Amino acid sequence: MAEAADFQGTRPSPARRWLRRSASVVAALPLFATLLYGPLASSAHADEKAPGSRTVDVSLDTLVPSTPTEGDTLTITGSVTNQGKQTVNGATVDLRVGSALPNRGTIDEVAQRKGFTPSSDGTAVAPAYAYPIPTLPAGTTQDFRLSVPVDKLGLGKAGVYQLGVSLTGRTPSDPYNQVLGIERTFLPWQPEDTEKKTQLTYLWPLISSTRLSAETGSDDQQTPVFENDDLAAELAPGGRLERLVSLGSELPVTWVIDPDLLATVEAMTRNYQVKDGDTDVPGRNQAVAKQWLNSLEKAVEGGKVVALPYADPDLASLAHRGKDVSGSLSHLQPATELAETTVETILHVKPSVDFAWPVDGALDPSIVDIATSAGADKVIARSDSVRDTLPYTPTAARPIGGGTTAVVADEALSTAFHGDMTRAENSTLAVQRFLAHTLTVTQQQPEKQRSVVVAPQRMPTAAQAQSMASALRGLSAQRWTLPADLITAAAAEPDPRATTQVPNTSRYPQKLRRHELPVQAFQDMKATRETLDNFKVILTAAYRVVTPVGNAINREMSTSWRGRPDAAAYRSGVLTHLKSLTTEVKLIEKSDLTLSGRSATIPVTVQNKLLQGVDHLVLRLTSSKPTRLKLNGSDTVSEQPVRIDGGHSQSVKFTASANANGPVPMTAQLYTEDGRPYGKPMHFTVKVSEITPTVMLVIAGGVLLLVLAGVRMYTQRKRAAAREASAEEAAAEEAAAEEADPQQPSDPTPDTRAQSTEPSGPGEKVDR
């Protein structure tokens, strides 16, 4: 009536208008509330009808058997923890069986569900199989054990069933029974073999971080030097690598091995050194290394082994950041060849080297190009990178062009054991979820056999490896899967409906890109490589340097360096060590020289402090002022070959001729025979002092004085001799006269005394 009055133009009273508006608001409130809170209320109703269903935490530690069949008894152990503030009374731990799950997406959704949902969690099995807990005080934990015959579970057709373990009880504030906590898992139910079984390939990676440095000892055995001795803990009983070998030896797996790990462990079996500050100390874990290698050799015997390129290079980093740095890709093909020989030499099996494995199986066209440049024609990818829109899981192998096959691992199965598997609950839930997925894959197309590949994390922990092994043991009955190796999986007939499109670069995951090796890493490798190339040509035993340093350069681009801040320090250490070796061959500094003639010899000394000889070196001496000083009579530059034994020095002599006075800057530089400079140049100055006419006059005057002095001495001696001769002649004449007239009165009295034996006086001439 009011609406009619308004429509007819009749104006209602203010009181009536107020009442009408109030009634309209009240009438609209339910609709407004539904629009605003309806989704939240509906969600809350669906997810958690029992308000206290998260009061108690339920943990499942074991579920045996993981894949039961008819006649089995299902046994579940675990614990319940009261996380509330009140005591739980009259509690029971019950087993609940839900309906069969229709697809793989539902499995993942149930795994993430929280709280009790009566509509999907089902009802508890018979009370006779419940575990009673009379009281559960706040903050306490109580273990439980449930044992239920499988035929009491009410399972129907084959499939994956939701299984829940719940605690029902009451608290003082809620004195009625309700579900206070629940944990869900999955029960694969396939009592009979399927007609077409899924071929399941499980990769078993043996990969570790870089441990070997580029340094070696000076002995004949070239004792290796390790960055640290941490690898021993992984090889020892209970260690990560020991568990992988021990568990893998009993499982149908394909071994995927980084050959650098084998070479590192093999080096540990002999004498080795470990860096300890500024010194090296002897390593002491030879026995552990020998035992691990022996165990691995037995484990892989008769199995399939895939060898990654040596040191497991980071293909994505090379593709995105390294390919534009010259020489970065030159390592890939040699790394593949080295991988094959290393595995054959150490394990005595021939590996397949046809596979490349980028990080997390993430692909783009540039990564595929890099992978094939290493010699691989098969790339291990993952389904979250190469995505399919099919309602089922297709066969792993598919051609992606250029003769390359992508082997697409299943993402859910490959990541099933990420995270902390040291907790029994985490491991049990992961194993059951893995098994549930495998059965669902088989049931997707039961009339068609498919091939599925699992590529787990590159370096699983010991606990993760144990969980992986438990899952594979759950499939050992082979009721819906058959084990297959990676070579067989790659050769399987591709599904024609599966995608063969490689995702473009823009779709490459940013979380992976953030951890790639930087461009600087590849520039550092280039500098080290160029230094090595320039050094090795002069060595008489080049292998002593090329092998350890070359392998270290391979290790610098290892996938294991992703996200590690110490990667730059390792690269710097390799280059510093190599440069320290190159400086052991050098020119000895010399002081300035002075030439005081028209020709002279200039010596230059080359020192070799290496333990091996050097050859194929040329010493070049250059005169910067040939108008003053020329080499070899007419040249500005003179060269001479250099060959020096280890621990020796050699003096190389150059002839020079002077034309004018003054200082002449000289440069001595070593070169390799192909013309590349080696080491630093040495500069010194030769001061030329030419012999002038004035100098010749001074010298001639000196000679004349010497001659005149000689003539004077000769004349004096001749005169003295003449005087002496005249005196002797006069004495002779006087003696003759006395003999003719001996009685002359003037004659003295004859001396008749005996001849004296005393020495004659000075100046006397004595005839004898």
CSV table of N, CA, C and O in Angstrom, one decimal, residues 659-748:
chain,number,residue,atom,x,y,z
A,659,ASN,N,127.4,2.8,-30.9
A,659,ASN,CA,127.7,3.8,-31.9
A,659,ASN,C,127.8,5.2,-31.4
A,659,ASN,O,128.4,6.1,-32.0
A,660,ALA,N,127.2,5.5,-30.2
A,660,ALA,CA,127.3,6.8,-29.6
A,660,ALA,C,127.1,6.7,-28.1
A,660,ALA,O,126.6,5.7,-27.6
A,661,ASN,N,127.5,7.8,-27.5
A,661,ASN,CA,127.4,7.8,-26.0
A,661,ASN,C,126.0,8.0,-25.6
A,661,ASN,O,125.2,8.6,-26.3
A,662,GLY,N,125.7,7.6,-24.3
A,662,GLY,CA,124.4,7.9,-23.7
A,662,GLY,C,123.7,6.7,-23.1
A,662,GLY,O,124.1,5.5,-23.5
A,663,PRO,N,122.7,6.9,-22.3
A,663,PRO,CA,121.9,5.8,-21.8
A,663,PRO,C,121.0,5.2,-22.8
A,663,PRO,O,120.4,5.9,-23.6
A,664,VAL,N,120.9,3.8,-22.8
A,664,VAL,CA,120.0,3.1,-23.7
A,664,VAL,C,119.0,2.2,-22.9
A,664,VAL,O,119.5,1.3,-22.3
A,665,PRO,N,117.7,2.6,-22.8
A,665,PRO,CA,116.8,1.7,-22.1
A,665,PRO,C,116.6,0.3,-22.8
A,665,PRO,O,116.5,0.3,-24.1
A,666,MET,N,116.7,-0.7,-22.1
A,666,MET,CA,116.6,-2.1,-22.7
A,666,MET,C,115.4,-2.8,-22.0
A,666,MET,O,115.1,-2.6,-20.9
A,667,THR,N,114.8,-3.7,-22.8
A,667,THR,CA,113.7,-4.5,-22.3
A,667,THR,C,114.0,-6.0,-22.6
A,667,THR,O,114.2,-6.3,-23.8
A,668,ALA,N,113.9,-6.8,-21.6
A,668,ALA,CA,114.0,-8.2,-21.7
A,668,ALA,C,112.6,-8.8,-21.4
A,668,ALA,O,112.0,-8.5,-20.4
A,669,GLN,N,112.2,-9.7,-22.3
A,669,GLN,CA,110.9,-10.3,-22.2
A,669,GLN,C,110.9,-11.8,-22.6
A,669,GLN,O,111.4,-12.1,-23.7
A,670,LEU,N,110.3,-12.7,-21.8
A,670,LEU,CA,110.2,-14.0,-22.2
A,670,LEU,C,108.9,-14.2,-23.1
A,670,LEU,O,107.9,-13.6,-22.8
A,671,TYR,N,109.0,-15.1,-24.1
A,671,TYR,CA,107.9,-15.4,-24.9
A,671,TYR,C,107.8,-16.9,-25.1
A,671,TYR,O,108.8,-17.6,-25.1
A,672,THR,N,106.5,-17.3,-25.3
A,672,THR,CA,106.4,-18.7,-25.8
A,672,THR,C,106.7,-18.8,-27.3
A,672,THR,O,106.8,-17.7,-27.9
A,673,GLU,N,106.9,-20.0,-27.7
A,673,GLU,CA,107.3,-20.1,-29.1
A,673,GLU,C,106.2,-19.6,-30.1
A,673,GLU,O,106.5,-19.3,-31.3
A,674,ASP,N,105.0,-19.6,-29.7
A,674,ASP,CA,103.9,-19.1,-30.5
A,674,ASP,C,103.7,-17.6,-30.4
A,674,ASP,O,102.8,-17.1,-30.9
A,675,GLY,N,104.7,-16.9,-29.7
A,675,GLY,CA,104.7,-15.5,-29.7
A,675,GLY,C,103.9,-14.8,-28.6
A,675,GLY,O,103.8,-13.6,-28.6
A,676,ARG,N,103.4,-15.5,-27.6
A,676,ARG,CA,102.7,-14.9,-26.5
A,676,ARG,C,103.6,-14.5,-25.4
A,676,ARG,O,104.5,-15.3,-25.0
A,677,PRO,N,103.5,-13.3,-24.8
A,677,PRO,CA,104.4,-12.9,-23.7
A,677,PRO,C,104.2,-13.9,-22.6
A,677,PRO,O,103.1,-14.3,-22.2
A,678,TYR,N,105.3,-14.1,-21.9
A,678,TYR,CA,105.3,-15.0,-20.7
A,678,TYR,C,105.9,-14.2,-19.5
A,678,TYR,O,107.1,-13.8,-19.6
A,679,GLY,N,105.1,-14.0,-18.5
A,679,GLY,CA,105.6,-13.3,-17.4
A,679,GLY,C,105.8,-11.8,-17.6
A,679,GLY,O,105.4,-11.2,-18.7
A,680,LYS,N,106.4,-11.1,-16.7
A,680,LYS,CA,106.5,-9.6,-16.7
A,680,LYS,C,107.8,-9.3,-17.4
A,680,LYS,O,108.8,-10.0,-17.3
A,681,PRO,N,107.8,-8.2,-18.2
A,681,PRO,CA,109.1,-7.8,-18.8
A,681,PRO,C,110.0,-7.2,-17.8
A,681,PRO,O,109.6,-6.8,-16.7
A,682,MET,N,111.3,-7.2,-18.1
A,682,MET,CA,112.3,-6.6,-17.2
A,682,MET,C,113.0,-5.5,-17.9
A,682,MET,O,113.4,-5.6,-19.1
A,683,HIS,N,113.1,-4.3,-17.2
A,683,HIS,CA,113.7,-3.1,-17.8
A,683,HIS,C,115.0,-2.8,-17.1
A,683,HIS,O,115.1,-2.9,-15.9
A,684,PHE,N,116.0,-2.4,-17.9
A,684,PHE,CA,117.2,-1.9,-17.3
A,684,PHE,C,117.9,-1.0,-18.3
A,684,PHE,O,117.4,-0.9,-19.5
A,685,THR,N,118.9,-0.3,-17.9
A,685,THR,CA,119.6,0.7,-18.8
A,685,THR,C,121.0,0.3,-19.0
A,685,THR,O,121.7,-0.1,-18.1
A,686,VAL,N,121.5,0.5,-20.2
A,686,VAL,CA,122.9,0.3,-20.6
A,686,VAL,C,123.4,1.7,-20.9
A,686,VAL,O,122.9,2.4,-21.8
A,687,LYS,N,124.5,2.1,-20.2
A,687,LYS,CA,125.1,3.4,-20.4
A,687,LYS,C,126.3,3.2,-21.3
A,687,LYS,O,127.3,2.5,-21.0
A,688,VAL,N,126.2,3.8,-22.5
A,688,VAL,CA,127.3,3.6,-23.5
A,688,VAL,C,128.3,4.7,-23.3
A,688,VAL,O,128.0,5.9,-23.3
A,689,SER,N,129.6,4.4,-23.2
A,689,SER,CA,130.7,5.4,-23.1
A,689,SER,C,131.7,5.1,-24.1
A,689,SER,O,132.7,4.3,-24.0
A,690,GLU,N,131.6,5.7,-25.4
A,690,GLU,CA,132.5,5.4,-26.5
A,690,GLU,C,133.9,6.0,-26.3
A,690,GLU,O,134.1,7.0,-25.7
A,691,ILE,N,135.0,5.4,-26.9
A,691,ILE,CA,136.4,5.8,-26.7
A,691,ILE,C,136.7,6.9,-27.7
A,691,ILE,O,136.7,6.8,-28.9
A,692,THR,N,137.0,8.2,-27.2
A,692,THR,CA,137.1,9.4,-28.0
A,692,THR,C,138.6,9.7,-28.3
A,692,THR,O,139.5,9.2,-27.7
A,693,PRO,N,139.0,10.7,-29.3
A,693,PRO,CA,140.4,11.1,-29.6
A,693,PRO,C,141.2,11.6,-28.4
A,693,PRO,O,142.4,11.3,-28.3
A,694,THR,N,140.5,12.4,-27.6
A,694,THR,CA,141.2,12.9,-26.4
A,694,THR,C,141.7,11.8,-25.5
A,694,THR,O,142.8,11.8,-25.0
A,695,VAL,N,140.8,10.8,-25.3
A,695,VAL,CA,141.1,9.6,-24.5
A,695,VAL,C,142.3,8.9,-25.2
A,695,VAL,O,143.3,8.5,-24.5
A,696,MET,N,142.3,8.8,-26.5
A,696,MET,CA,143.5,8.2,-27.2
A,696,MET,C,144.8,9.0,-27.0
A,696,MET,O,145.8,8.4,-26.8
A,697,LEU,N,144.7,10.3,-27.0
A,697,LEU,CA,145.9,11.1,-26.8
A,697,LEU,C,146.4,10.9,-25.4
A,697,LEU,O,147.7,10.8,-25.1
A,698,VAL,N,145.5,10.9,-24.4
A,698,VAL,CA,146.0,10.7,-23.0
A,698,VAL,C,146.7,9.3,-22.9
A,698,VAL,O,147.7,9.2,-22.3
A,699,ILE,N,146.1,8.3,-23.5
A,699,ILE,CA,146.7,7.0,-23.5
A,699,ILE,C,148.0,7.0,-24.2
A,699,ILE,O,149.0,6.4,-23.7
A,700,ALA,N,148.1,7.7,-25.3
A,700,ALA,CA,149.4,7.7,-26.1
A,700,ALA,C,150.5,8.5,-25.3
A,700,ALA,O,151.6,8.0,-25.2
A,701,GLY,N,150.1,9.5,-24.6
A,701,GLY,CA,151.0,10.3,-23.8
A,701,GLY,C,151.5,9.4,-22.7
A,701,GLY,O,152.7,9.4,-22.3
A,702,GLY,N,150.7,8.6,-22.1
A,702,GLY,CA,151.1,7.7,-21.0
A,702,GLY,C,152.1,6.7,-21.5
A,702,GLY,O,153.1,6.4,-20.9
A,703,VAL,N,151.8,6.2,-22.7
A,703,VAL,CA,152.7,5.2,-23.3
A,703,VAL,C,154.1,5.8,-23.6
A,703,VAL,O,155.1,5.2,-23.3
A,704,LEU,N,154.1,7.1,-24.1
A,704,LEU,CA,155.3,7.8,-24.4
A,704,LEU,C,156.2,8.0,-23.2
A,704,LEU,O,157.4,7.8,-23.2
A,705,LEU,N,155.5,8.4,-22.1
A,705,LEU,CA,156.2,8.6,-20.9
A,705,LEU,C,156.8,7.3,-20.4
A,705,LEU,O,158.0,7.2,-19.9
A,706,LEU,N,156.1,6.2,-20.5
A,706,LEU,CA,156.7,4.9,-20.2
A,706,LEU,C,157.9,4.5,-21.0
A,706,LEU,O,158.9,4.0,-20.5
A,707,VAL,N,157.8,4.9,-22.3
A,707,VAL,CA,159.0,4.6,-23.2
A,707,VAL,C,160.2,5.4,-22.8
A,707,VAL,O,161.3,5.0,-22.7
A,708,LEU,N,159.9,6.7,-22.6
A,708,LEU,CA,161.1,7.6,-22.2
A,708,LEU,C,161.7,7.2,-20.9
A,708,LEU,O,162.9,7.2,-20.7
A,709,ALA,N,160.8,6.8,-19.9
A,709,ALA,CA,161.4,6.3,-18.7
A,709,ALA,C,162.2,5.1,-18.9
A,709,ALA,O,163.3,4.9,-18.3
A,710,GLY,N,161.8,4.2,-19.8
A,710,GLY,CA,162.6,3.0,-20.1
A,710,GLY,C,163.9,3.4,-20.7
A,710,GLY,O,165.0,2.8,-20.4
A,711,VAL,N,163.9,4.3,-21.6
A,711,VAL,CA,165.2,4.7,-22.3
A,711,VAL,C,166.2,5.3,-21.3
A,711,VAL,O,167.4,5.0,-21.3
A,712,ARG,N,165.6,6.2,-20.4
A,712,ARG,CA,166.5,6.8,-19.4
A,712,ARG,C,167.1,5.7,-18.5
A,712,ARG,O,168.3,5.8,-18.2
A,713,MET,N,166.3,4.8,-18.1
A,713,MET,CA,166.8,3.7,-17.2
A,713,MET,C,167.9,2.9,-17.9
A,713,MET,O,168.9,2.5,-17.4
A,714,TYR,N,167.7,2.7,-19.2
A,714,TYR,CA,168.7,1.9,-20.0
A,714,TYR,C,170.0,2.7,-20.1
A,714,TYR,O,171.1,2.2,-20.0
A,715,THR,N,169.9,4.0,-20.3
A,715,THR,CA,171.1,4.9,-20.5
A,715,THR,C,171.9,4.9,-19.2
A,715,THR,O,173.1,4.8,-19.1
A,716,GLN,N,171.2,5.0,-18.1
A,716,GLN,CA,171.8,5.1,-16.8
A,716,GLN,C,172.6,3.8,-16.5
A,716,GLN,O,173.7,3.7,-16.0
A,717,ARG,N,171.9,2.7,-16.8
A,717,ARG,CA,172.5,1.4,-16.6
A,717,ARG,C,173.8,1.2,-17.5
A,717,ARG,O,174.8,0.6,-17.0
A,718,LYS,N,173.7,1.7,-18.7
A,718,LYS,CA,174.8,1.6,-19.6
A,718,LYS,C,176.0,2.4,-19.1
A,718,LYS,O,177.2,1.9,-19.2
A,719,ARG,N,175.8,3.6,-18.6
A,719,ARG,CA,176.9,4.4,-18.1
A,719,ARG,C,177.5,3.8,-16.9
A,719,ARG,O,178.7,3.8,-16.7
A,720,ALA,N,176.7,3.3,-16.0
A,720,ALA,CA,177.2,2.6,-14.8
A,720,ALA,C,178.1,1.5,-15.2
A,720,ALA,O,179.1,1.2,-14.6
A,721,ALA,N,177.7,0.7,-16.2
A,721,ALA,CA,178.5,-0.4,-16.6
A,721,ALA,C,179.8,0.0,-17.2
A,721,ALA,O,180.8,-0.6,-17.0
A,722,ALA,N,179.8,1.2,-17.9
A,722,ALA,CA,181.0,1.7,-18.6
A,722,ALA,C,182.0,2.1,-17.5
A,722,ALA,O,183.2,1.9,-17.5
A,723,ARG,N,181.4,2.8,-16.4
A,723,ARG,CA,182.3,3.3,-15.4
A,723,ARG,C,182.9,2.1,-14.6
A,723,ARG,O,184.1,2.1,-14.3
A,724,GLU,N,182.1,1.1,-14.4
A,724,GLU,CA,182.6,-0.1,-13.7
A,724,GLU,C,183.7,-0.8,-14.6
A,724,GLU,O,184.7,-1.3,-14.0
A,725,ALA,N,183.5,-0.8,-15.9
A,725,ALA,CA,184.5,-1.4,-16.7
A,725,ALA,C,185.8,-0.7,-16.7
A,725,ALA,O,186.9,-1.2,-16.7
A,726,SER,N,185.8,0.7,-16.7
A,726,SER,CA,187.0,1.5,-16.7
A,726,SER,C,187.7,1.3,-15.4
A,726,SER,O,189.0,1.2,-15.4
A,727,ALA,N,187.0,1.2,-14.3
A,727,ALA,CA,187.6,1.0,-13.0
A,727,ALA,C,188.3,-0.4,-13.0
A,727,ALA,O,189.5,-0.5,-12.5
A,728,GLU,N,187.7,-1.3,-13.5
A,728,GLU,CA,188.4,-2.7,-13.6
A,728,GLU,C,189.6,-2.6,-14.4
A,728,GLU,O,190.6,-3.3,-14.1
A,729,GLU,N,189.6,-1.9,-15.5
A,729,GLU,CA,190.7,-1.8,-16.5
A,729,GLU,C,191.9,-1.1,-15.8
A,729,GLU,O,193.1,-1.6,-15.9
A,730,ALA,N,191.6,-0.1,-15.0
A,730,ALA,CA,192.7,0.7,-14.3
A,730,ALA,C,193.3,-0.2,-13.3
A,730,ALA,O,194.5,-0.2,-13.1
A,731,ALA,N,192.5,-0.9,-12.6
A,731,ALA,CA,193.0,-1.8,-11.5
A,731,ALA,C,193.8,-2.9,-12.1
A,731,ALA,O,194.9,-3.3,-11.6
A,732,ALA,N,193.5,-3.4,-13.3
A,732,ALA,CA,194.3,-4.4,-13.9
A,732,ALA,C,195.7,-3.9,-14.4
A,732,ALA,O,196.7,-4.6,-14.2
A,733,GLU,N,195.7,-2.7,-14.9
A,733,GLU,CA,197.0,-2.1,-15.3
A,733,GLU,C,197.9,-1.9,-14.1
A,733,GLU,O,199.1,-2.1,-14.2
A,734,GLU,N,197.3,-1.4,-13.0
A,734,GLU,CA,198.1,-1.2,-11.8
A,734,GLU,C,198.7,-2.5,-11.3
A,734,GLU,O,199.9,-2.6,-10.9
A,735,ALA,N,197.9,-3.5,-11.4
A,735,ALA,CA,198.4,-4.8,-10.9
A,735,ALA,C,199.5,-5.3,-11.8
A,735,ALA,O,200.5,-5.9,-11.3
A,736,ALA,N,199.4,-5.1,-13.1
A,736,ALA,CA,200.5,-5.5,-14.0
A,736,ALA,C,201.8,-4.8,-13.7
A,736,ALA,O,202.9,-5.4,-13.8
A,737,ALA,N,201.7,-3.5,-13.4
A,737,ALA,CA,202.9,-2.8,-13.2
A,737,ALA,C,203.6,-3.3,-11.9
A,737,ALA,O,204.8,-3.3,-11.8
A,738,GLU,N,202.8,-3.6,-10.9
A,738,GLU,CA,203.4,-4.1,-9.7
A,738,GLU,C,204.1,-5.4,-9.9
A,738,GLU,O,205.2,-5.7,-9.3
A,739,GLU,N,203.6,-6.2,-10.7
A,739,GLU,CA,204.2,-7.5,-11.0
A,739,GLU,C,205.5,-7.3,-11.8
A,739,GLU,O,206.5,-8.0,-11.6
A,740,ALA,N,205.7,-6.3,-12.6
A,740,ALA,CA,206.9,-6.0,-13.3
A,740,ALA,C,208.0,-5.5,-12.4
A,740,ALA,O,209.2,-5.8,-12.6
A,741,ASP,N,207.8,-4.8,-11.3
A,741,ASP,CA,208.8,-4.2,-10.4
A,741,ASP,C,208.3,-4.4,-9.0
A,741,ASP,O,207.8,-3.4,-8.4
A,742,PRO,N,208.5,-5.6,-8.4
A,742,PRO,CA,207.9,-5.8,-7.1
A,742,PRO,C,208.7,-5.1,-6.0
A,742,PRO,O,208.2,-5.0,-4.9
A,743,GLN,N,210.0,-4.6,-6.2
A,743,GLN,CA,210.8,-4.0,-5.1
A,743,GLN,C,210.7,-2.5,-5.1
A,743,GLN,O,211.5,-1.8,-4.5
A,744,GLN,N,209.7,-2.1,-5.7
A,744,GLN,CA,209.6,-0.6,-5.6
A,744,GLN,C,209.4,-0.2,-4.2
A,744,GLN,O,208.7,-0.8,-3.4
A,745,PRO,N,210.1,0.9,-3.8
A,745,PRO,CA,210.1,1.4,-2.4
A,745,PRO,C,208.7,1.8,-1.9
A,745,PRO,O,208.3,1.7,-0.8
A,746,SER,N,208.0,2.1,-2.9
A,746,SER,CA,206.6,2.6,-2.6
A,746,SER,C,205.6,1.5,-2.3
A,746,SER,O,204.5,1.7,-1.9
A,747,ASP,N,206.0,0.3,-2.7
A,747,ASP,CA,205.1,-0.8,-2.5
A,747,ASP,C,204.8,-1.1,-1.0
A,747,ASP,O,205.7,-1.0,-0.2
A,748,PRO,N,203.6,-1.4,-0.7
A,748,PRO,CA,203.3,-1.7,0.7
A,748,PRO,C,203.8,-3.1,1.0
A,748,PRO,O,204.2,-3.9,0.2
